[in-house]
Amino acid sequence: MLVKTKRFFEKDLSEAAKLIQNGETVAFPTDTVYGLGADAGNEEAVKKIFTVKARPAGRALNVLLAEKNDLNKYAKDVPKEALLLTENFWPGPLTIVLKKRNTFAPSVTANLNTIGLRMPKHPLTLKFIKECGFPLAAPSANTSGRPSPTTADHVLQDLDGKISAVIDGGETPFGIESTIVDLSEIEKPIILRPGGITKNQIEKVIGKKLYEKKENLNEKEKQAKRYKSDIPLYIVESDWQDVIQKLLKKKERIGILASDEVISKYGNQVAEFYSLGKKGNIDSANKLFFKALRSLEQSSATVILAETFKSDEFSEAYVNRLEKAANGKKI
Ligand code: TXA
Ligand code: MG
């Protein structure tokens, strides 16, 4: 079904909320990336999210809340560690996975007995959830496998004509999706995805070591999770000059995604470049990464070369998303 996607602004929140209350999907900014929201209690509305994103049915959605103190309404056997995390990091870029109550539509959590909850740190998002009057199921507002959107234009690149509206609230401040921590088995807390709150910060607050996620995917699941792009992206681990020479000989049009320092050295030899900011400014790299990726993929480049950063605590999220975009390719 094709619809005309409206572009709303902050003044239109109540009109946008009405669409959600009528079972439609609306995209909106959060502190991390744009989300595609639907009434988490409405099965038909939630199913629309899966359809328009082309999201595999088994992949659960997390739910956005406007209140810190609602955990027990939506989750059961909530451990004290979860409350410590909400006290310290909510609102913010942290999704907490807990044992679920059956409050939401079944598709939200697919076949899992857990639920991922988050309270975002963005005044517009919190106002919008309150205006709707109930929690919103809200994955990132991109087509499955494409970079998460950090502007309303990115949302429309993927979903124009497929969703009822997007609320344009400018660029999202953080730029990379939330950290996901699974506390549903409190003897074995697991970090499922790195993000704005680091593993170390979480361990300090809960006083427990986090386990790393072990993925045991079959070939089909691996394919479904692959980053989808027509332009290959390589993480540069060897000498930039050698790599550039080699690719130029093959008549490739190179796009560089890197810090100012790398671009000022090699930018004049290549067709396209996009700066992530000063070397070592990880906040800037996080904020610009998905935007840079979309921009270079739409440019004349036939291959993208990307800079990785020393993987310290705060660069974990960037390195994780970069490796995903490279689908393992290093040069
Ligand atoms: O920052 C964010 O988290 C953004 C904004 C929009 O809130 N959302 C986001 O959603 O990144 P999505 O769907 O793109 O990523 C959520 C991830 C998925 O990998 C999903 O599998 C996982 O969270 N997830 C959701 N519920 C889960 C659960 N009960 N157990 C384990 N993983 C879960
Ligand atoms: Mg996503």
Tab-separated table of C-alpha atoms and ligand atoms in Angstrom:
chain	number	residue	atom	x	y	z
A	1	MET	CA	0.000	0.000	0.000
A	2	LEU	CA	1.456	3.330	-1.047
A	3	VAL	CA	0.874	6.417	1.106
A	4	LYS	CA	2.072	9.977	0.890
A	5	THR	CA	4.620	10.446	3.659
A	6	LYS	CA	4.090	13.745	5.476
A	7	ARG	CA	6.988	15.760	6.847
A	8	PHE	CA	6.071	17.087	10.281
A	9	PHE	CA	7.954	19.386	12.646
A	10	GLU	CA	7.903	19.830	16.412
A	11	LYS	CA	4.746	21.982	16.223
A	12	ASP	CA	2.879	19.037	14.643
A	13	LEU	CA	3.420	16.478	17.446
A	14	SER	CA	-0.263	16.095	18.282
A	15	GLU	CA	-1.162	15.448	14.633
A	16	ALA	CA	1.658	12.882	14.441
A	17	ALA	CA	0.438	11.270	17.679
A	18	LYS	CA	-3.051	10.907	16.193
A	19	LEU	CA	-1.613	8.874	13.319
A	20	ILE	CA	0.106	6.569	15.809
A	21	GLN	CA	-3.124	6.261	17.832
A	22	ASN	CA	-4.873	5.257	14.588
A	23	GLY	CA	-2.438	2.389	14.090
A	24	GLU	CA	-0.091	4.073	11.604
A	25	THR	CA	3.715	4.240	11.610
A	26	VAL	CA	5.581	7.533	12.120
A	27	ALA	CA	9.352	8.117	12.172
A	28	PHE	CA	10.903	10.549	14.648
A	29	PRO	CA	14.316	11.589	15.976
A	30	THR	CA	15.776	10.182	19.180
A	31	ASP	CA	19.075	10.897	20.940
A	32	THR	CA	20.727	8.053	18.979
A	33	VAL	CA	19.177	7.665	15.475
A	34	TYR	CA	15.709	8.144	13.953
A	35	GLY	CA	13.204	5.513	15.064
A	36	LEU	CA	10.143	4.150	13.257
A	37	GLY	CA	7.367	4.111	15.829
A	38	ALA	CA	4.073	2.303	16.219
A	39	ASP	CA	1.727	1.613	19.145
A	40	ALA	CA	3.505	-1.250	20.959
A	41	GLY	CA	0.127	-2.630	22.022
A	42	ASN	CA	-1.342	-2.808	18.509
A	43	GLU	CA	-0.368	-5.979	16.626
A	44	GLU	CA	-1.455	-4.699	13.200
A	45	ALA	CA	0.498	-1.472	13.659
A	46	VAL	CA	3.605	-3.346	14.813
A	47	LYS	CA	3.396	-5.661	11.803
A	48	LYS	CA	3.531	-2.608	9.523
A	49	ILE	CA	6.986	-1.831	10.928
A	50	PHE	CA	8.266	-5.256	9.849
A	51	THR	CA	6.735	-4.870	6.388
A	52	VAL	CA	8.018	-1.385	5.574
A	53	LYS	CA	11.534	-2.098	6.913
A	54	ALA	CA	11.622	-5.544	5.238
A	55	ARG	CA	12.741	-6.749	8.662
A	56	PRO	CA	13.078	-10.501	9.287
A	57	ALA	CA	10.121	-11.582	11.458
A	58	GLY	CA	12.271	-13.147	14.173
A	59	ARG	CA	14.092	-9.901	14.960
A	60	ALA	CA	12.464	-8.382	18.081
A	61	LEU	CA	11.759	-4.658	18.399
A	62	ASN	CA	12.740	-2.610	21.390
A	63	VAL	CA	10.228	-0.323	23.045
A	64	LEU	CA	10.665	3.341	23.956
A	65	LEU	CA	9.287	4.656	27.250
A	66	ALA	CA	8.769	8.217	28.520
A	67	GLU	CA	9.106	7.218	32.209
A	68	LYS	CA	11.955	5.728	34.205
A	69	ASN	CA	9.733	4.102	36.767
A	70	ASP	CA	7.640	1.944	34.463
A	71	LEU	CA	9.958	-1.089	34.339
A	72	ASN	CA	7.737	-3.337	36.464
A	73	LYS	CA	4.740	-2.617	34.261
A	74	TYR	CA	6.413	-4.174	31.222
A	75	ALA	CA	8.987	-6.543	32.731
A	76	LYS	CA	8.942	-9.078	35.560
A	77	ASP	CA	11.561	-10.265	38.061
A	78	VAL	CA	13.321	-6.947	37.498
A	79	PRO	CA	16.741	-7.232	39.196
A	80	LYS	CA	18.140	-4.355	41.268
A	81	GLU	CA	20.929	-4.031	38.694
A	82	ALA	CA	18.350	-2.880	36.126
A	83	LEU	CA	17.172	-0.145	38.484
A	84	LEU	CA	20.771	0.937	39.065
A	85	LEU	CA	21.207	1.248	35.317
A	86	THR	CA	18.053	3.310	34.851
A	87	GLU	CA	19.075	5.592	37.738
A	88	ASN	CA	22.480	6.163	36.181
A	89	PHE	CA	21.882	6.107	32.434
A	90	TRP	CA	18.188	6.850	31.701
A	91	PRO	CA	17.174	8.816	29.837
A	92	GLY	CA	20.005	7.829	27.474
A	93	PRO	CA	21.457	5.476	24.856
A	94	LEU	CA	20.963	2.232	26.779
A	95	THR	CA	18.443	-0.531	25.991
A	96	ILE	CA	17.871	-2.996	28.833
A	97	VAL	CA	16.594	-6.496	28.025
A	98	LEU	CA	14.438	-8.049	30.787
A	99	LYS	CA	11.946	-10.889	31.246
A	100	LYS	CA	8.748	-9.663	29.650
A	101	ARG	CA	5.195	-9.358	30.835
A	102	ASN	CA	2.663	-9.889	28.089
A	103	THR	CA	1.739	-6.207	27.884
A	104	PHE	CA	2.704	-5.599	24.264
A	105	ALA	CA	1.606	-7.019	20.915
A	106	PRO	CA	3.158	-10.457	20.261
A	107	SER	CA	5.196	-9.388	17.202
A	108	VAL	CA	7.146	-6.825	19.257
A	109	THR	CA	9.141	-9.557	20.930
A	110	ALA	CA	8.871	-12.198	18.186
A	111	ASN	CA	9.233	-15.570	19.894
A	112	LEU	CA	11.331	-14.326	22.819
A	113	ASN	CA	10.315	-14.242	26.472
A	114	THR	CA	12.246	-11.013	26.956
A	115	ILE	CA	11.660	-7.345	26.130
A	116	GLY	CA	14.145	-4.551	25.306
A	117	LEU	CA	13.248	-1.222	26.965
A	118	ARG	CA	14.785	2.232	26.620
A	119	MET	CA	14.041	5.800	27.697
A	120	PRO	CA	15.603	8.130	25.113
A	121	LYS	CA	17.310	11.412	26.046
A	122	HIS	CA	15.708	13.797	23.590
A	123	PRO	CA	13.059	16.356	24.619
A	124	LEU	CA	11.106	15.967	21.355
A	125	THR	CA	10.983	12.174	21.614
A	126	LEU	CA	9.818	12.218	25.230
A	127	LYS	CA	7.147	14.812	24.428
A	128	PHE	CA	5.991	12.702	21.483
A	129	ILE	CA	5.712	9.461	23.472
A	130	LYS	CA	3.726	11.306	26.162
A	131	GLU	CA	1.475	12.819	23.508
A	132	CYS	CA	0.802	9.308	22.111
A	133	GLY	CA	-0.043	8.134	25.630
A	134	PHE	CA	1.612	4.694	25.444
A	135	PRO	CA	5.057	3.171	24.766
A	136	LEU	CA	6.212	2.941	21.155
A	137	ALA	CA	7.775	-0.039	19.458
A	138	ALA	CA	10.574	1.695	17.587
A	139	PRO	CA	13.450	0.148	15.666
A	140	SER	CA	15.762	2.358	13.608
A	141	ALA	CA	13.863	3.988	10.721
A	142	ASN	CA	15.890	2.471	7.861
A	143	THR	CA	15.360	-0.401	5.448
A	144	SER	CA	16.784	-3.512	7.089
A	145	GLY	CA	20.515	-3.778	6.317
A	146	ARG	CA	20.970	-0.094	5.400
A	147	PRO	CA	22.714	2.536	7.574
A	148	SER	CA	20.589	3.866	10.438
A	149	PRO	CA	19.136	7.317	9.658
A	150	THR	CA	20.400	10.389	11.485
A	151	THR	CA	18.264	12.919	9.560
A	152	ALA	CA	14.668	13.041	8.302
A	153	ASP	CA	16.019	12.995	4.725
A	154	HIS	CA	17.763	9.672	5.408
A	155	VAL	CA	14.450	8.252	6.626
A	156	LEU	CA	12.745	9.376	3.413
A	157	GLN	CA	15.537	7.913	1.250
A	158	ASP	CA	14.503	4.484	2.538
A	159	LEU	CA	10.838	4.788	3.527
A	160	ASP	CA	9.178	7.574	1.507
A	161	GLY	CA	5.724	6.429	0.422
A	162	LYS	CA	5.788	3.531	2.892
A	163	ILE	CA	5.177	5.300	6.228
A	164	SER	CA	2.576	7.908	7.208
A	165	ALA	CA	4.953	10.630	8.379
A	166	VAL	CA	8.392	11.616	9.581
A	167	ILE	CA	8.891	14.241	12.283
A	168	ASP	CA	11.855	16.363	11.243
A	169	GLY	CA	13.796	17.283	14.370
A	170	GLY	CA	17.149	17.882	12.686
A	171	GLU	CA	20.219	15.699	13.159
A	172	THR	CA	20.235	13.171	15.960
A	173	PRO	CA	22.838	14.161	18.573
A	174	PHE	CA	24.578	10.820	19.157
A	175	GLY	CA	24.391	9.242	15.695
A	176	ILE	CA	24.869	5.541	16.577
A	177	GLU	CA	22.250	3.179	18.046
A	178	SER	CA	21.998	2.478	21.779
A	179	THR	CA	24.004	-0.026	23.784
A	180	ILE	CA	21.979	-3.195	24.435
A	181	VAL	CA	22.515	-5.038	27.708
A	182	ASP	CA	20.647	-8.243	28.539
A	183	LEU	CA	19.842	-8.616	32.255
A	184	SER	CA	17.149	-11.261	31.792
A	185	GLU	CA	19.428	-13.884	33.400
A	186	ILE	CA	21.075	-11.797	36.097
A	187	GLU	CA	23.710	-14.452	36.874
A	188	LYS	CA	24.885	-13.959	33.299
A	189	PRO	CA	24.492	-10.335	32.161
A	190	ILE	CA	25.410	-9.962	28.487
A	191	ILE	CA	26.319	-7.033	26.303
A	192	LEU	CA	24.522	-7.584	22.984
A	193	ARG	CA	25.551	-4.413	21.154
A	194	PRO	CA	28.057	-1.666	22.008
A	195	GLY	CA	26.800	1.943	21.949
A	196	GLY	CA	26.955	5.239	23.814
A	197	ILE	CA	27.195	3.676	27.268
A	198	THR	CA	30.296	1.496	27.490
A	199	LYS	CA	30.689	-2.008	28.892
A	200	ASN	CA	33.014	-0.624	31.515
A	201	GLN	CA	30.505	2.045	32.636
A	202	ILE	CA	27.809	-0.625	33.014
A	203	GLU	CA	30.083	-3.026	34.911
A	204	LYS	CA	31.021	-0.269	37.353
A	205	VAL	CA	27.386	0.504	38.116
A	206	ILE	CA	26.102	-3.072	38.463
A	207	GLY	CA	29.243	-4.443	40.096
A	208	LYS	CA	29.252	-7.496	37.795
A	209	LYS	CA	31.306	-8.546	34.766
A	210	LEU	CA	29.423	-8.558	31.473
A	211	TYR	CA	29.681	-11.486	29.093
A	212	GLU	CA	30.163	-10.845	25.379
A	213	LYS	CA	27.480	-11.993	22.983
A	214	LYS	CA	28.322	-15.283	21.258
A	215	GLU	CA	26.560	-15.484	17.930
A	216	ASN	CA	25.891	-18.887	16.563
A	217	LEU	CA	24.379	-17.997	13.213
A	218	ASN	CA	23.726	-20.311	10.312
A	219	GLU	CA	24.539	-19.169	6.753
A	220	LYS	CA	21.023	-17.873	6.100
A	221	GLU	CA	20.991	-15.807	9.305
A	222	LYS	CA	24.435	-14.426	8.471
A	223	GLN	CA	23.234	-13.341	5.029
A	224	ALA	CA	20.154	-11.689	6.562
A	225	LYS	CA	22.362	-9.703	8.947
A	226	ARG	CA	24.818	-8.558	6.260
A	227	TYR	CA	25.160	-4.879	5.534
A	228	LYS	CA	23.575	-4.229	2.136
A	229	SER	CA	25.387	-1.915	-0.252
A	230	ASP	CA	26.420	-1.947	-3.916
A	231	ILE	CA	29.744	-0.307	-3.090
A	232	PRO	CA	32.382	-2.322	-1.215
A	233	LEU	CA	33.857	-0.743	1.914
A	234	TYR	CA	37.327	-1.705	3.143
A	235	ILE	CA	38.843	-0.883	6.526
A	236	VAL	CA	42.368	0.343	5.871
A	237	GLU	CA	44.875	-1.472	8.041
A	238	SER	CA	47.939	-1.193	5.812
A	239	ASP	CA	49.634	1.856	4.302
A	240	TRP	CA	47.088	4.348	2.879
A	241	GLN	CA	49.390	5.464	0.064
A	242	ASP	CA	50.015	1.881	-1.141
A	243	VAL	CA	46.323	1.025	-1.015
A	244	ILE	CA	45.353	4.158	-2.965
A	245	GLN	CA	48.008	3.507	-5.646
A	246	LYS	CA	46.863	-0.063	-6.090
A	247	LEU	CA	43.199	0.896	-6.487
A	248	LEU	CA	43.950	3.809	-8.828
A	249	LYS	CA	45.841	1.389	-11.099
A	250	LYS	CA	42.666	-0.695	-11.244
A	251	LYS	CA	40.755	2.442	-12.345
A	252	GLU	CA	38.645	2.500	-9.207
A	253	ARG	CA	37.024	5.736	-8.072
A	254	ILE	CA	37.996	5.944	-4.426
A	255	GLY	CA	35.892	7.507	-1.639
A	256	ILE	CA	37.634	8.096	1.695
A	257	LEU	CA	35.737	8.075	5.005
A	258	ALA	CA	38.244	9.218	7.614
A	259	SER	CA	39.560	11.898	9.981
A	260	ASP	CA	40.690	15.352	8.826
A	261	GLU	CA	44.306	14.210	9.146
A	262	VAL	CA	43.949	11.328	6.655
A	263	ILE	CA	41.882	13.454	4.283
A	264	SER	CA	44.355	16.332	4.268
A	265	LYS	CA	47.114	13.858	3.325
A	266	TYR	CA	45.345	11.819	0.648
A	267	GLY	CA	42.141	13.705	-0.278
A	268	ASN	CA	43.692	15.282	-3.383
A	269	GLN	CA	44.426	11.850	-4.903
A	270	VAL	CA	40.897	10.467	-4.709
A	271	ALA	CA	37.480	11.121	-6.253
A	272	GLU	CA	35.457	11.622	-3.082
A	273	PHE	CA	35.934	12.037	0.650
A	274	TYR	CA	33.874	12.657	3.792
A	275	SER	CA	35.457	13.838	7.028
A	276	LEU	CA	34.547	12.352	10.398
A	277	GLY	CA	36.219	15.283	12.183
A	278	LYS	CA	39.548	15.535	13.960
A	279	LYS	CA	41.472	12.327	14.609
A	280	GLY	CA	40.564	10.950	18.034
A	281	ASN	CA	37.297	12.920	18.290
A	282	ILE	CA	35.131	9.860	18.731
A	283	ASP	CA	31.941	11.853	19.418
A	284	SER	CA	32.289	13.474	16.027
A	285	ALA	CA	33.041	10.127	14.326
A	286	ASN	CA	29.954	8.544	15.921
A	287	LYS	CA	27.735	11.441	14.956
A	288	LEU	CA	28.884	11.539	11.335
A	289	PHE	CA	29.509	7.869	10.515
A	290	PHE	CA	26.126	6.807	9.074
A	291	LYS	CA	25.702	10.167	7.330
A	292	ALA	CA	29.130	9.849	5.719
A	293	LEU	CA	28.393	6.297	4.657
A	294	ARG	CA	25.124	7.228	2.929
A	295	SER	CA	26.761	10.220	1.291
A	296	LEU	CA	29.712	8.244	-0.133
A	297	GLU	CA	27.454	5.417	-1.311
A	298	GLN	CA	25.508	7.981	-3.370
A	299	SER	CA	28.640	9.630	-4.721
A	300	SER	CA	30.690	8.683	-7.796
A	301	ALA	CA	32.902	6.374	-5.701
A	302	THR	CA	33.197	2.721	-6.752
A	303	VAL	CA	35.004	1.718	-3.561
A	304	ILE	CA	35.107	3.194	-0.041
A	305	LEU	CA	38.213	3.210	2.155
A	306	ALA	CA	37.515	3.801	5.840
A	307	GLU	CA	39.690	4.647	8.821
A	308	THR	CA	39.391	2.638	11.988
A	309	PHE	CA	40.311	3.947	15.436
A	310	LYS	CA	42.252	2.360	18.236
A	311	SER	CA	39.636	0.243	19.897
A	312	ASP	CA	39.557	1.766	23.387
A	313	GLU	CA	36.443	1.810	25.539
A	314	PHE	CA	34.862	4.807	23.799
A	315	SER	CA	35.581	3.770	20.206
A	316	GLU	CA	33.946	0.327	20.597
A	317	ALA	CA	30.625	1.399	19.088
A	318	TYR	CA	32.235	3.116	16.085
A	319	VAL	CA	34.536	0.158	15.384
A	320	ASN	CA	31.586	-2.253	15.690
A	321	ARG	CA	29.436	-0.352	13.130
A	322	LEU	CA	32.420	0.115	10.804
A	323	GLU	CA	33.185	-3.615	10.842
A	324	LYS	CA	29.540	-4.319	10.111
A	325	ALA	CA	29.564	-1.924	7.137
A	326	ALA	CA	32.740	-3.614	5.826
A	327	ASN	CA	31.208	-7.098	6.104
A	328	GLY	CA	34.671	-8.181	7.300
A	329	LYS	CA	36.683	-6.636	4.411
A	330	LYS	CA	40.095	-5.237	5.403
A	331	ILE	CA	42.907	-4.065	3.187
B	1	TXA	O1	19.209	3.540	19.663
B	1	TXA	C1	18.435	2.630	19.370
B	1	TXA	O2	18.359	1.560	20.015
B	1	TXA	C2	17.509	2.868	18.149
B	1	TXA	C3	16.541	3.998	18.484
B	1	TXA	C4	15.556	4.235	17.371
B	1	TXA	O3	15.869	3.736	19.694
B	1	TXA	N1	16.827	1.669	17.815
B	1	TXA	C5	17.416	0.599	17.236
B	1	TXA	O4	16.542	-0.428	16.947
B	1	TXA	O5	18.596	0.563	16.968
B	1	TXA	P1	16.912	-1.674	16.040
B	1	TXA	O6	15.681	-2.470	15.943
B	1	TXA	O7	17.515	-1.206	14.790
B	1	TXA	O8	17.929	-2.443	16.916
B	1	TXA	C6	17.456	-3.042	18.112
B	1	TXA	C7	18.189	-4.290	18.379
B	1	TXA	C8	17.971	-5.379	17.342
B	1	TXA	O9	19.211	-5.917	17.000
B	1	TXA	C9	17.123	-6.408	18.088
B	1	TXA	O10	17.419	-7.710	17.666
B	1	TXA	C10	17.537	-6.179	19.515
B	1	TXA	O11	17.722	-4.793	19.614
B	1	TXA	N2	16.497	-6.580	20.460
B	1	TXA	C11	15.261	-6.063	20.612
B	1	TXA	N3	14.568	-6.729	21.559
B	1	TXA	C12	15.400	-7.671	22.037
B	1	TXA	C13	15.288	-8.687	23.032
B	1	TXA	N4	14.180	-8.880	23.728
B	1	TXA	N5	16.355	-9.484	23.240
B	1	TXA	C14	17.498	-9.307	22.548
B	1	TXA	N6	17.661	-8.366	21.590
B	1	TXA	C15	16.633	-7.574	21.343
B	2	MG	MG	18.482	-1.053	13.136
